[in-house]
Amino acid sequence: MSGAVLVLGATSAIARGCAAAFAARGHALYLAGRNGEELKRLAADLQIRYGVRVETGRLDALAVKAHGKFIDQVIAVMGDLTGVVSALGDLGDPDHDARDPLAVVHAIDVNFTGVASLLTHCSNYLEQQGRGFIIGITSVAGDRGRQSNYPYGAAKGGLSLFLQGLRNRLYASGVRVVTIKPGFVDTAMTYGMPGLFLVADPQVVGRRIARAVEGRADVFYVPWFWRYILLIIRAIPEALFKRLKL
């Protein structure tokens, strides 16, 4: 592989792991996120460690009308774009959000609407180019609605379906679309949350995500055992599932 990779939501722990993995493979990077200063620190670190070109740009996932101009700017700066990794997302406050209509809308906008807008702009470019890849990071929370985080899970489940359709659309053009469903990962989003188990290292997860581009599967659970955990959870009959405290 070669060419520049755009990382959306680049300051998250999983995105950092992905950026390092792609930099180690010699890819130039464009890091996008809300925190401009943190993006610059991350870019400097990657440039020193891997000797690759790294550019940065501030991005507001909710400013959908500005997304087209932003992607045009990325392409103009990098001169080319081979792949996109979307690590955008916000777990929010699960205990509060489910009872606040505005918080529910915010969860859907941040985790689905903004991502869908950005990936549509990227997919139009890659489809015209006739090559490249899109990696969309959703969540195992999107596989079944649970009382503990269903606004977030609903948005991630919608994103998984969006990526499935995008994969169907772009297959003939040679653009690969991969869906990543992480389980619990040691990130700022999950720090201090009770009841977590089998928590994965974000650097390990990032390397696995980067390798997914070279595999044949379209959907990856990371770590792998979450596929089987969710297989069991999805198989529980609704009549029983609604009585569980999950």
mmCIF file with all atom_site columns, N, CA and C in Angstrom, residues 9 24 69 72 74 79 142:
data_model
loop_
_atom_site.group_PDB
_atom_site.id
_atom_site.type_symbol
_atom_site.label_atom_id
_atom_site.label_alt_id
_atom_site.label_comp_id
_atom_site.label_asym_id
_atom_site.label_entity_id
_atom_site.label_seq_id
_atom_site.pdbx_PDB_ins_code
_atom_site.Cartn_x
_atom_site.Cartn_y
_atom_site.Cartn_z
_atom_site.occupancy
_atom_site.B_iso_or_equiv
_atom_site.pdbx_formal_charge
_atom_site.auth_seq_id
_atom_site.auth_comp_id
_atom_site.auth_asym_id
_atom_site.auth_atom_id
_atom_site.pdbx_PDB_model_num
ATOM 1  N N  . GLY A 1 9   ? -11.144 12.136 13.627 1.00 0.00 ? 9   GLY A N  1
ATOM 2  C CA . GLY A 1 9   ? -11.192 11.886 15.062 1.00 0.00 ? 9   GLY A CA 1
ATOM 3  C C  . GLY A 1 9   ? -9.844  11.390 15.556 1.00 0.00 ? 9   GLY A C  1
ATOM 4  N N  . ALA A 1 24  ? 3.806   3.478  10.342 1.00 0.00 ? 24  ALA A N  1
ATOM 5  C CA . ALA A 1 24  ? 4.844   2.440  10.334 1.00 0.00 ? 24  ALA A CA 1
ATOM 6  C C  . ALA A 1 24  ? 4.926   1.749  8.982  1.00 0.00 ? 24  ALA A C  1
ATOM 7  N N  . LYS A 1 69  ? -15.945 21.219 1.778  1.00 0.00 ? 69  LYS A N  1
ATOM 8  C CA . LYS A 1 69  ? -14.790 22.109 1.666  1.00 0.00 ? 69  LYS A CA 1
ATOM 9  C C  . LYS A 1 69  ? -13.598 21.519 2.420  1.00 0.00 ? 69  LYS A C  1
ATOM 10 N N  . ASP A 1 72  ? -12.070 18.669 0.365  1.00 0.00 ? 72  ASP A N  1
ATOM 11 C CA . ASP A 1 72  ? -11.342 19.265 -0.769 1.00 0.00 ? 72  ASP A CA 1
ATOM 12 C C  . ASP A 1 72  ? -9.987  19.808 -0.314 1.00 0.00 ? 72  ASP A C  1
ATOM 13 N N  . VAL A 1 74  ? -8.209  18.755 2.286  1.00 0.00 ? 74  VAL A N  1
ATOM 14 C CA . VAL A 1 74  ? -7.320  17.618 2.590  1.00 0.00 ? 74  VAL A CA 1
ATOM 15 C C  . VAL A 1 74  ? -6.672  17.103 1.310  1.00 0.00 ? 74  VAL A C  1
ATOM 16 N N  . GLY A 1 79  ? -2.422  16.102 -2.032 1.00 0.00 ? 79  GLY A N  1
ATOM 17 C CA . GLY A 1 79  ? -2.216  15.792 -3.438 1.00 0.00 ? 79  GLY A CA 1
ATOM 18 C C  . GLY A 1 79  ? -2.831  14.485 -3.883 1.00 0.00 ? 79  GLY A C  1
ATOM 19 N N  . GLY A 1 142 ? -23.597 -1.405 18.815 1.00 0.00 ? 142 GLY A N  1
ATOM 20 C CA . GLY A 1 142 ? -24.582 -1.261 17.754 1.00 0.00 ? 142 GLY A CA 1
ATOM 21 C C  . GLY A 1 142 ? -25.223 -2.567 17.329 1.00 0.00 ? 142 GLY A C  1
#
